[in-house]
Amino acid sequence: MRINGDMPPEKEKEEEEGKTVSLSTQQPQKLVVVGYALTSKKKKSFLQPKLEVLARNKGILFVAIDLNRPLSDQGPFDVILHKLLGKDWCVAIEDYRKRNPEVAVLDPPDAIEHLYNRQSMLKDVTDLNLSGCYGKVCVPRQMVVINDPLSIPHEVSKAGLKLPLVAKPLVVDGTAKSHELFLAYDQCSLSELEPPLVLQEFVNHGGVLFKIYIVGEAIKVVRRFSLPNVTKQELSKVEGIFRFPRVSSAAASADDADLDPSVAELPPHPLLEKLARELRHRLGLRLFNVDMIREHGTKDVFYVIDINYFPGFGKMPDYEHIFTDFLLSLVQSKSGLLGKLKNSRFSFSVIQNGKMSKSQCPCVRAQELQFETNHHFTTFMSHCLSCFVTTQPAQGL
Ligand SMILES: Nc1ncnc2c1ncn2[C@@H]1O[C@H](COP(=O)(O)OP(=O)(O)OP(=O)(O)O)[C@@H](O)[C@H]1O
Ligand SMILES: O=P(O)(O)O[C@H]1[C@H](O)[C@@H](O)[C@H](OP(=O)(O)O)[C@@H](OP(=O)(O)O)[C@H]1O
């Protein structure tokens, strides 16, 4: 396909081979091929026509990965997007990532796995210190119950958790059951719950929740309806455990609703910037969202209650622009880093010695790696590429 005038012969050849597309300007662009491995539900919500059309106009092509064929026989891909459960997929994509460091695989399966457990999911937030960022970000007090439901009332009182409590299945595995949540008003009824679960203190927040979507460096925050406050009076009168629906995941946005301004005011942007930067780095992920609430009656005390990998981006305003820009930026920063690595003194010493001391590591997570074989070096390259995209440019390069 050629839309515009003359083109150098080598470009012409590339284009005939289907590797480049010409857009409306004079510059032919290399096609960015994005392989995706998503459930049919996720494909439907994410790969909407408005995304595919804009992507095509920007030279990005989405290609479905065939799960019945080896990944290595497919592609070549520039980027892989994936959200599938199961050990087999994790092993296959991890292996592919190691062997193909030039492909931006979003995201590493072990980092995604970290979010599939409601205990580990919030750990990085607990460790954060965002002082001086116009607000405080906490995690509700919570405990994990693995077995023996009859012991829950005693364990809860021993831990000093305050009622009401939100009971959430410990593991989030994409099933409807893993999103079945209960609100418990009294201690005795807690023994009716089915472990393994997390019991989390309910934080009054005025019925509005902030969903902070993170796509690489981009942040988008929206308001959603959430559970109403539980008053002291209600707590003293009501007993039992009550299942509640996925209220904040409904498509209805609270952005245009007539809300109390002190409840509706968005969290300060510098706070969100810092939170996103820290979590991107600590989690090693580029595609996620954070559910955050403001403690009712405060201006700047926030709680993170949930973090989701590859959430419903289709509901994020402008997602098609944000996502396509992100995909293009991945390809650009990747070629920049490869060039730097090839020319750097650092990569030379790694290849020469076949080993790297900890002090030479350009990024935090690479410190865990040792380079005894070429394969190890390839692993590092793959790791470092993802680090480069998620964090600052690596030191020493
Ligand atoms: N500690 C809490 N205090 C107050 N409300 C809470 C708390 N935890 C959860 N909620 C309410 O319950 C809803 C669902 O909780 P959570 O996001 O943890 O579950 P989920 O199953 O992972 O939901 P989804 O994946 O749909 O975002 C929240 O959006 C919020 O309305
Ligand atoms: O975008 P928000 O409001 O956060 O809600 C999402 C959930 O958090 C995700 O867990 C859902 O994705 P999965 O069904 O792949 O887990 C995701 O499903 P979707 O992508 O099919 O819309 C949403 O339900």
Tab-separated table of C-alpha atoms and ligand atoms in Angstrom:
chain	number	residue	atom	x	y	z
A	1	MET	CA	0.000	0.000	0.000
A	2	ARG	CA	1.412	3.379	-0.912
A	3	ILE	CA	-0.470	6.530	-0.270
A	4	ASN	CA	2.212	9.087	-0.838
A	5	GLY	CA	4.767	9.936	-3.534
A	6	ASP	CA	8.309	8.672	-3.934
A	7	MET	CA	9.998	6.366	-1.525
A	8	PRO	CA	13.565	4.975	-1.321
A	9	PRO	CA	13.894	1.504	-2.956
A	10	GLU	CA	14.724	-0.258	0.352
A	11	LYS	CA	11.605	1.214	1.980
A	12	GLU	CA	9.609	0.169	-1.045
A	13	LYS	CA	10.832	-3.397	-0.579
A	14	GLU	CA	9.993	-3.356	3.134
A	15	GLU	CA	6.566	-2.082	2.384
A	16	GLU	CA	5.950	-4.758	-0.211
A	17	GLU	CA	6.924	-7.316	2.393
A	18	GLY	CA	4.262	-5.834	4.635
A	19	LYS	CA	6.714	-4.521	7.229
A	20	THR	CA	5.892	-0.852	6.870
A	21	VAL	CA	2.852	1.249	6.220
A	22	SER	CA	2.689	4.659	4.684
A	23	LEU	CA	0.426	7.080	6.463
A	24	SER	CA	-0.863	10.402	5.323
A	25	THR	CA	2.498	12.198	5.683
A	26	GLN	CA	5.653	11.675	3.626
A	27	GLN	CA	7.416	9.532	6.272
A	28	PRO	CA	6.699	5.794	5.894
A	29	GLN	CA	6.365	4.223	9.339
A	30	LYS	CA	7.402	0.792	10.471
A	31	LEU	CA	4.379	-1.225	11.482
A	32	VAL	CA	4.182	-1.918	15.219
A	33	VAL	CA	2.825	-5.425	15.709
A	34	VAL	CA	1.065	-6.032	19.025
A	35	GLY	CA	0.270	-9.670	19.807
A	36	TYR	CA	-2.458	-10.170	22.345
A	37	ALA	CA	-3.489	-13.116	24.504
A	38	LEU	CA	-6.702	-12.168	26.274
A	39	THR	CA	-9.914	-13.874	27.316
A	40	SER	CA	-12.821	-13.278	24.958
A	41	LYS	CA	-14.436	-11.030	27.601
A	42	LYS	CA	-11.325	-8.910	27.860
A	43	LYS	CA	-10.884	-8.812	24.094
A	44	LYS	CA	-14.422	-7.489	23.738
A	45	SER	CA	-14.037	-4.794	26.386
A	46	PHE	CA	-10.530	-3.736	25.374
A	47	LEU	CA	-10.232	-4.150	21.643
A	48	GLN	CA	-13.067	-1.835	20.707
A	49	PRO	CA	-13.353	-0.595	17.110
A	50	LYS	CA	-12.305	2.933	18.163
A	51	LEU	CA	-9.024	1.539	19.468
A	52	GLU	CA	-8.353	-0.658	16.453
A	53	VAL	CA	-9.109	2.119	13.988
A	54	LEU	CA	-6.939	4.721	15.715
A	55	ALA	CA	-4.182	2.147	16.151
A	56	ARG	CA	-4.239	1.273	12.453
A	57	ASN	CA	-3.978	4.966	11.583
A	58	LYS	CA	-0.938	5.236	13.795
A	59	GLY	CA	0.694	2.142	12.279
A	60	ILE	CA	-0.179	-0.302	15.069
A	61	LEU	CA	-1.618	-3.691	14.268
A	62	PHE	CA	-3.230	-5.982	16.863
A	63	VAL	CA	-2.767	-9.691	16.156
A	64	ALA	CA	-4.418	-12.481	18.176
A	65	ILE	CA	-1.962	-15.008	19.584
A	66	ASP	CA	-2.973	-18.577	18.786
A	67	LEU	CA	-2.831	-20.455	22.076
A	68	ASN	CA	-2.731	-23.782	20.270
A	69	ARG	CA	0.587	-23.016	18.598
A	70	PRO	CA	3.994	-22.357	20.145
A	71	LEU	CA	4.597	-18.659	20.717
A	72	SER	CA	7.997	-18.920	19.085
A	73	ASP	CA	6.338	-19.852	15.763
A	74	GLN	CA	4.254	-16.682	15.815
A	75	GLY	CA	5.012	-13.043	15.231
A	76	PRO	CA	7.391	-11.333	15.000
A	77	PHE	CA	5.867	-9.064	17.608
A	78	ASP	CA	7.047	-5.729	18.920
A	79	VAL	CA	4.774	-5.863	21.940
A	80	ILE	CA	2.749	-8.583	23.649
A	81	LEU	CA	-0.283	-7.793	25.785
A	82	HIS	CA	-1.541	-10.620	27.911
A	83	LYS	CA	-3.928	-11.458	30.723
A	84	LEU	CA	-4.564	-15.167	30.991
A	85	LEU	CA	-4.582	-17.434	33.970
A	86	GLY	CA	-2.906	-20.803	34.327
A	87	LYS	CA	0.559	-22.151	34.903
A	88	ASP	CA	1.079	-23.234	31.285
A	89	TRP	CA	0.586	-19.718	29.971
A	90	CYS	CA	2.847	-18.204	32.641
A	91	VAL	CA	5.638	-20.627	31.776
A	92	ALA	CA	5.220	-20.066	28.036
A	93	ILE	CA	5.233	-16.272	28.239
A	94	GLU	CA	8.100	-16.157	30.718
A	95	ASP	CA	10.165	-18.393	28.472
A	96	TYR	CA	9.301	-16.261	25.444
A	97	ARG	CA	10.227	-13.090	27.331
A	98	LYS	CA	13.649	-14.462	28.170
A	99	ARG	CA	14.351	-15.606	24.650
A	100	ASN	CA	13.033	-12.454	23.004
A	101	PRO	CA	14.362	-9.513	24.984
A	102	GLU	CA	13.606	-7.160	22.108
A	103	VAL	CA	9.862	-7.773	22.515
A	104	ALA	CA	8.073	-5.659	25.144
A	105	VAL	CA	6.029	-8.239	27.020
A	106	LEU	CA	3.368	-6.541	29.147
A	107	ASP	CA	3.876	-7.525	31.850
A	108	PRO	CA	6.095	-10.129	33.593
A	109	PRO	CA	3.857	-12.978	34.818
A	110	ASP	CA	5.385	-13.085	38.311
A	111	ALA	CA	4.671	-9.373	38.771
A	112	ILE	CA	1.083	-9.888	37.621
A	113	GLU	CA	0.717	-12.821	39.990
A	114	HIS	CA	1.560	-10.534	42.896
A	115	LEU	CA	-1.786	-8.794	42.311
A	116	TYR	CA	-3.766	-12.017	42.311
A	117	ASN	CA	-3.534	-12.248	46.063
A	118	ARG	CA	-5.267	-9.568	48.112
A	119	GLN	CA	-2.628	-9.756	50.813
A	120	SER	CA	0.471	-9.308	48.620
A	121	MET	CA	-1.365	-6.818	46.377
A	122	LEU	CA	-1.414	-4.076	49.020
A	123	LYS	CA	1.947	-4.780	50.584
A	124	ASP	CA	3.819	-2.299	48.419
A	125	VAL	CA	1.374	0.438	49.369
A	126	THR	CA	1.966	-0.275	53.062
A	127	ASP	CA	5.687	0.241	52.513
A	128	LEU	CA	5.263	3.574	50.730
A	129	ASN	CA	6.145	6.879	52.271
A	130	LEU	CA	4.484	9.653	50.338
A	131	SER	CA	5.070	12.419	52.835
A	132	GLY	CA	5.226	15.889	51.357
A	133	CYS	CA	2.851	14.951	48.555
A	134	TYR	CA	-0.302	16.735	49.679
A	135	GLY	CA	-1.817	13.711	51.358
A	136	LYS	CA	-1.429	10.438	53.145
A	137	VAL	CA	-2.004	7.064	51.481
A	138	CYS	CA	-2.807	4.114	53.737
A	139	VAL	CA	-4.178	0.604	53.484
A	140	PRO	CA	-7.174	-0.460	55.613
A	141	ARG	CA	-6.203	-2.691	58.515
A	142	GLN	CA	-6.721	-6.255	57.446
A	143	MET	CA	-6.038	-9.859	58.336
A	144	VAL	CA	-5.910	-13.097	56.397
A	145	VAL	CA	-7.898	-16.164	57.366
A	146	ILE	CA	-6.747	-19.368	55.716
A	147	ASN	CA	-8.938	-21.995	57.379
A	148	ASP	CA	-11.228	-22.734	60.303
A	149	PRO	CA	-14.075	-20.224	59.988
A	150	LEU	CA	-15.091	-20.912	63.586
A	151	SER	CA	-11.921	-19.238	64.836
A	152	ILE	CA	-12.582	-15.984	62.945
A	153	PRO	CA	-14.509	-14.094	65.675
A	154	HIS	CA	-11.737	-14.761	68.179
A	155	GLU	CA	-8.938	-13.943	65.697
A	156	VAL	CA	-10.641	-10.685	64.761
A	157	SER	CA	-10.991	-9.556	68.347
A	158	LYS	CA	-7.381	-10.614	69.065
A	159	ALA	CA	-6.186	-8.518	66.103
A	160	GLY	CA	-8.328	-5.590	67.295
A	161	LEU	CA	-10.058	-5.096	63.920
A	162	LYS	CA	-13.085	-2.805	64.070
A	163	LEU	CA	-16.492	-3.643	62.622
A	164	PRO	CA	-17.917	-3.472	60.040
A	165	LEU	CA	-15.507	-5.622	58.032
A	166	VAL	CA	-15.349	-6.296	54.328
A	167	ALA	CA	-14.705	-9.974	53.599
A	168	LYS	CA	-12.917	-10.582	50.281
A	169	PRO	CA	-11.739	-13.884	48.782
A	170	LEU	CA	-7.964	-14.072	49.239
A	171	VAL	CA	-7.238	-14.984	45.638
A	172	VAL	CA	-8.462	-12.960	42.668
A	173	ASP	CA	-8.488	-15.411	39.802
A	174	GLY	CA	-10.884	-13.834	37.336
A	175	THR	CA	-13.836	-15.968	38.448
A	176	ALA	CA	-17.072	-14.349	39.604
A	177	LYS	CA	-16.589	-16.082	42.961
A	178	SER	CA	-13.329	-14.254	43.592
A	179	HIS	CA	-15.248	-10.962	43.396
A	180	GLU	CA	-17.983	-12.059	45.840
A	181	LEU	CA	-17.625	-9.619	48.698
A	182	PHE	CA	-19.487	-9.450	52.006
A	183	LEU	CA	-19.997	-6.772	54.615
A	184	ALA	CA	-19.995	-8.164	58.147
A	185	TYR	CA	-21.734	-6.167	60.876
A	186	ASP	CA	-21.130	-8.360	63.899
A	187	GLN	CA	-18.399	-10.613	65.167
A	188	CYS	CA	-20.355	-13.870	65.637
A	189	SER	CA	-21.578	-13.948	62.046
A	190	LEU	CA	-17.991	-13.933	60.800
A	191	SER	CA	-17.831	-17.688	61.378
A	192	GLU	CA	-20.307	-18.112	58.488
A	193	LEU	CA	-17.698	-16.896	56.005
A	194	GLU	CA	-15.732	-19.219	53.763
A	195	PRO	CA	-11.945	-18.903	54.014
A	196	PRO	CA	-9.424	-18.365	52.514
A	197	LEU	CA	-10.201	-14.684	52.733
A	198	VAL	CA	-9.067	-11.248	53.729
A	199	LEU	CA	-11.000	-9.316	56.356
A	200	GLN	CA	-10.569	-5.617	55.872
A	201	GLU	CA	-11.858	-2.736	57.977
A	202	PHE	CA	-14.584	-0.839	56.184
A	203	VAL	CA	-13.596	2.803	55.742
A	204	ASN	CA	-16.421	5.338	55.422
A	205	HIS	CA	-15.752	7.368	52.286
A	206	GLY	CA	-18.996	9.087	51.314
A	207	GLY	CA	-19.944	6.581	48.599
A	208	VAL	CA	-17.403	7.738	46.015
A	209	LEU	CA	-14.322	5.877	44.876
A	210	PHE	CA	-11.436	7.074	42.709
A	211	LYS	CA	-10.185	4.741	40.021
A	212	ILE	CA	-6.677	5.624	39.013
A	213	TYR	CA	-5.749	4.044	35.704
A	214	ILE	CA	-2.064	3.695	34.917
A	215	VAL	CA	-0.827	3.042	31.396
A	216	GLY	CA	2.940	3.350	31.402
A	217	GLU	CA	3.646	6.935	32.390
A	218	ALA	CA	0.070	8.085	31.849
A	219	ILE	CA	-2.431	8.463	34.673
A	220	LYS	CA	-6.160	8.955	34.393
A	221	VAL	CA	-8.451	9.264	37.375
A	222	VAL	CA	-12.230	8.864	37.369
A	223	ARG	CA	-14.921	8.852	40.046
A	224	ARG	CA	-17.152	5.850	40.550
A	225	PHE	CA	-20.068	5.167	42.853
A	226	SER	CA	-19.206	3.027	45.823
A	227	LEU	CA	-20.750	1.741	49.054
A	228	PRO	CA	-22.425	4.345	51.295
A	229	ASN	CA	-21.121	5.147	54.774
A	230	VAL	CA	-22.097	2.836	57.619
A	231	THR	CA	-23.289	4.923	60.547
A	232	LYS	CA	-22.705	4.049	64.205
A	233	GLN	CA	-26.458	3.734	64.618
A	234	GLU	CA	-26.735	1.278	61.740
A	235	LEU	CA	-23.843	-0.719	63.119
A	236	SER	CA	-25.474	-1.003	66.522
A	237	LYS	CA	-28.778	-2.169	65.036
A	238	VAL	CA	-27.776	-4.479	62.191
A	239	GLU	CA	-26.396	-7.986	62.542
A	240	GLY	CA	-25.215	-10.546	60.021
A	241	ILE	CA	-23.170	-10.698	56.856
A	242	PHE	CA	-24.436	-9.263	53.596
A	243	ARG	CA	-23.225	-9.899	50.103
A	244	PHE	CA	-22.876	-6.754	48.011
A	245	PRO	CA	-22.572	-6.304	44.236
A	246	ARG	CA	-19.548	-5.035	42.216
A	247	VAL	CA	-20.802	-1.524	42.667
A	248	SER	CA	-17.738	0.445	41.581
A	249	SER	CA	-17.003	-1.674	38.534
A	250	ALA	CA	-20.314	-0.723	36.881
A	251	ALA	CA	-19.784	1.389	33.799
A	252	ALA	CA	-21.760	4.296	35.341
A	253	SER	CA	-19.356	7.083	36.164
A	254	ALA	CA	-19.884	9.390	39.118
A	255	ASP	CA	-17.983	12.140	37.323
A	256	ASP	CA	-21.109	14.028	36.322
A	257	ALA	CA	-23.187	13.327	39.417
A	258	ASP	CA	-24.247	16.062	41.807
A	259	LEU	CA	-21.966	15.179	44.704
A	260	ASP	CA	-20.832	16.847	47.906
A	261	PRO	CA	-17.685	18.690	46.729
A	262	SER	CA	-15.685	17.573	49.767
A	263	VAL	CA	-16.373	13.962	48.795
A	264	ALA	CA	-16.018	14.403	45.053
A	265	GLU	CA	-12.792	16.414	45.000
A	266	LEU	CA	-10.158	14.375	43.184
A	267	PRO	CA	-7.006	13.395	45.086
A	268	PRO	CA	-4.199	15.928	44.492
A	269	HIS	CA	-2.331	15.282	41.276
A	270	PRO	CA	1.184	15.331	42.797
A	271	LEU	CA	0.046	12.600	45.184
A	272	LEU	CA	-1.247	10.460	42.333
A	273	GLU	CA	1.897	11.058	40.285
A	274	LYS	CA	4.095	9.903	43.128
A	275	LEU	CA	1.864	6.940	43.961
A	276	ALA	CA	1.807	5.800	40.335
A	277	ARG	CA	5.564	6.210	39.921
A	278	GLU	CA	6.324	4.287	43.095
A	279	LEU	CA	3.894	1.482	42.351
A	280	ARG	CA	5.006	1.144	38.740
A	281	HIS	CA	8.512	0.686	39.997
A	282	ARG	CA	7.790	-1.515	43.006
A	283	LEU	CA	5.272	-3.745	41.252
A	284	GLY	CA	7.230	-3.876	37.981
A	285	LEU	CA	3.983	-3.341	36.057
A	286	ARG	CA	2.865	-0.874	33.424
A	287	LEU	CA	-0.847	-1.643	33.071
A	288	PHE	CA	-2.961	-1.494	36.190
A	289	ASN	CA	-5.406	0.540	38.194
A	290	VAL	CA	-5.644	1.493	41.814
A	291	ASP	CA	-8.949	1.864	43.680
A	292	MET	CA	-8.656	4.608	46.223
A	293	ILE	CA	-11.079	6.172	48.712
A	294	ARG	CA	-10.911	9.301	50.853
A	295	GLU	CA	-11.656	8.787	54.528
A	296	HIS	CA	-14.939	10.563	55.162
A	297	GLY	CA	-14.547	13.830	57.019
A	298	THR	CA	-10.911	14.289	55.972
A	299	LYS	CA	-9.418	16.214	53.088
A	300	ASP	CA	-6.274	14.267	52.499
A	301	VAL	CA	-6.346	10.828	54.102
A	302	PHE	CA	-6.669	8.200	51.398
A	303	TYR	CA	-6.870	4.410	51.433
A	304	VAL	CA	-5.940	2.050	48.625
A	305	ILE	CA	-8.380	-0.849	48.739
A	306	ASP	CA	-7.634	-2.719	45.519
A	307	ILE	CA	-5.138	-2.906	42.652
A	308	ASN	CA	-6.120	-4.640	39.398
A	309	TYR	CA	-3.866	-5.799	36.596
A	310	PHE	CA	-5.011	-4.848	33.063
A	311	PRO	CA	-8.380	-3.601	34.311
A	312	GLY	CA	-11.299	-2.494	32.152
A	313	PHE	CA	-9.350	0.108	30.176
A	314	GLY	CA	-12.247	0.275	27.720
A	315	LYS	CA	-14.100	2.291	30.366
A	316	MET	CA	-11.269	4.795	30.744
A	317	PRO	CA	-12.039	8.076	28.946
A	318	ASP	CA	-9.711	8.596	25.961
A	319	TYR	CA	-8.236	5.154	26.387
A	320	GLU	CA	-7.667	4.704	22.677
A	321	HIS	CA	-5.362	7.749	22.518
A	322	ILE	CA	-3.572	6.972	25.764
A	323	PHE	CA	-3.020	3.350	24.796
A	324	THR	CA	-1.803	3.935	21.261
A	325	ASP	CA	0.605	6.645	22.447
A	326	PHE	CA	1.879	4.247	25.058
A	327	LEU	CA	2.429	1.424	22.560
A	328	LEU	CA	4.369	3.741	20.264
A	329	SER	CA	6.457	5.038	23.162
A	330	LEU	CA	7.397	1.476	24.079
A	331	VAL	CA	8.825	0.813	20.667
A	332	GLN	CA	10.688	4.117	20.604
A	333	SER	CA	12.236	3.776	24.063
A	334	LYS	CA	13.144	0.159	23.332
A	335	SER	CA	15.178	1.021	20.251
A	336	GLY	CA	16.830	3.835	22.219
A	337	LEU	CA	17.878	1.515	25.020
A	338	LEU	CA	19.128	-1.230	22.722
A	339	GLY	CA	21.367	1.275	21.012
A	340	LYS	CA	22.697	2.503	24.338
A	341	LEU	CA	23.307	-1.011	25.640
A	342	LYS	CA	25.173	-2.037	22.507
A	343	ASN	CA	27.499	0.930	22.770
A	344	SER	CA	27.941	1.117	26.489
A	345	ARG	CA	31.054	0.188	28.412
A	346	PHE	CA	28.702	-1.604	30.762
A	347	SER	CA	27.367	-4.137	28.262
A	348	PHE	CA	30.882	-4.692	26.982
A	349	SER	CA	32.079	-5.677	30.446
A	350	VAL	CA	29.104	-7.986	30.933
A	351	ILE	CA	29.715	-9.803	27.697
A	352	GLN	CA	33.459	-10.006	28.253
A	353	ASN	CA	33.323	-11.320	31.761
A	354	GLY	CA	30.150	-13.289	31.492
A	355	LYS	CA	29.353	-12.097	35.020
A	356	MET	CA	28.263	-8.905	36.598
A	357	SER	CA	28.862	-7.728	40.118
A	358	LYS	CA	25.973	-6.272	42.046
A	359	SER	CA	27.438	-2.798	42.042
A	360	GLN	CA	27.340	-2.685	38.259
A	361	CYS	CA	23.642	-3.361	38.015
A	362	PRO	CA	21.794	-0.526	36.349
A	363	CYS	CA	18.445	-1.270	37.934
A	364	VAL	CA	17.113	-2.574	41.200
A	365	ARG	CA	15.671	-5.889	40.137
A	366	ALA	CA	18.654	-6.788	37.989
A	367	GLN	CA	20.634	-7.006	41.184
A	368	GLU	CA	19.169	-10.440	41.637
A	369	LEU	CA	20.661	-11.633	38.355
A	370	GLN	CA	24.005	-13.257	37.694
A	371	PHE	CA	25.416	-13.628	34.211
A	372	GLU	CA	27.177	-16.893	33.724
A	373	THR	CA	25.937	-17.717	30.258
A	374	ASN	CA	24.651	-15.907	27.244
A	375	HIS	CA	21.185	-17.003	28.207
A	376	HIS	CA	21.524	-15.154	31.509
A	377	PHE	CA	22.575	-12.058	29.690
A	378	THR	CA	19.540	-12.328	27.450
A	379	THR	CA	17.388	-12.609	30.549
A	380	PHE	CA	18.956	-9.466	31.869
A	381	MET	CA	18.378	-7.610	28.620
A	382	SER	CA	14.731	-8.545	28.709
A	383	HIS	CA	14.440	-7.524	32.330
A	384	CYS	CA	16.297	-4.301	31.809
A	385	LEU	CA	14.151	-3.324	28.865
A	386	SER	CA	11.042	-3.616	30.968
A	387	CYS	CA	12.710	-1.719	33.792
A	388	PHE	CA	13.754	0.977	31.419
A	389	VAL	CA	10.215	1.465	30.335
A	390	THR	CA	8.708	1.296	33.816
A	391	THR	CA	11.247	3.423	35.621
A	392	GLN	CA	13.846	6.057	34.973
A	393	PRO	CA	16.544	5.431	32.394
A	394	ALA	CA	18.945	2.956	33.970
A	395	GLN	CA	21.919	4.423	35.784
A	396	GLY	CA	25.299	4.079	34.215
A	397	LEU	CA	24.059	3.694	30.651
B	1	LIG	N1	-12.068	-1.374	52.970
B	1	LIG	C1	-13.112	-0.895	52.302
B	1	LIG	N2	-13.799	0.160	52.792
B	1	LIG	C2	-14.867	0.651	52.129
B	1	LIG	N3	-15.359	0.138	50.995
B	1	LIG	C3	-14.716	-0.921	50.458
B	1	LIG	C4	-13.565	-1.485	51.083
B	1	LIG	N4	-13.145	-2.514	50.335
B	1	LIG	C5	-13.980	-2.593	49.290
B	1	LIG	N5	-14.926	-1.641	49.343
B	1	LIG	C6	-16.032	-1.464	48.382
B	1	LIG	O1	-16.213	-2.684	47.706
B	1	LIG	C7	-15.912	-2.542	46.301
B	1	LIG	C8	-15.189	-3.760	45.781
B	1	LIG	O2	-13.987	-3.967	46.492
B	1	LIG	P1	-12.669	-4.463	45.762
B	1	LIG	O3	-12.320	-3.498	44.689
B	1	LIG	O4	-11.660	-4.758	46.791
B	1	LIG	O5	-13.204	-5.822	45.133
B	1	LIG	P2	-12.950	-6.469	43.717
B	1	LIG	O6	-13.693	-7.749	43.686
B	1	LIG	O7	-11.488	-6.589	43.500
B	1	LIG	O8	-13.604	-5.416	42.728
B	1	LIG	P3	-13.226	-5.022	41.193
B	1	LIG	O9	-12.283	-6.003	40.665
B	1	LIG	O10	-14.568	-5.042	40.561
B	1	LIG	O11	-12.629	-3.642	41.295
B	1	LIG	C9	-15.083	-1.285	46.242
B	1	LIG	O12	-15.157	-0.698	44.966
B	1	LIG	C10	-15.726	-0.434	47.311
B	1	LIG	O13	-16.948	0.099	46.849
B	2	LIG	O1	-12.270	-1.240	35.135
B	2	LIG	P1	-12.731	-1.583	36.490
B	2	LIG	O2	-13.907	-0.816	36.932
B	2	LIG	O3	-11.593	-1.597	37.484
B	2	LIG	O4	-13.303	-3.096	36.559
B	2	LIG	C1	-12.548	-4.091	35.945
B	2	LIG	C2	-12.056	-5.096	36.991
B	2	LIG	O5	-11.297	-4.440	37.966
B	2	LIG	C3	-11.186	-6.111	36.259
B	2	LIG	O6	-10.763	-7.067	37.201
B	2	LIG	C4	-11.970	-6.787	35.114
B	2	LIG	O7	-11.081	-7.533	34.363
B	2	LIG	P2	-10.991	-9.117	34.448
B	2	LIG	O8	-12.388	-9.644	34.239
B	2	LIG	O9	-10.007	-9.451	33.365
B	2	LIG	O10	-10.453	-9.394	35.834
B	2	LIG	C5	-12.520	-5.752	34.155
B	2	LIG	O11	-13.265	-6.428	33.175
B	2	LIG	P3	-13.422	-5.879	31.688
B	2	LIG	O12	-12.056	-5.541	31.153
B	2	LIG	O13	-14.075	-6.994	30.937
B	2	LIG	O14	-14.265	-4.644	31.777
B	2	LIG	C6	-13.363	-4.758	34.872
B	2	LIG	O15	-14.501	-5.399	35.437
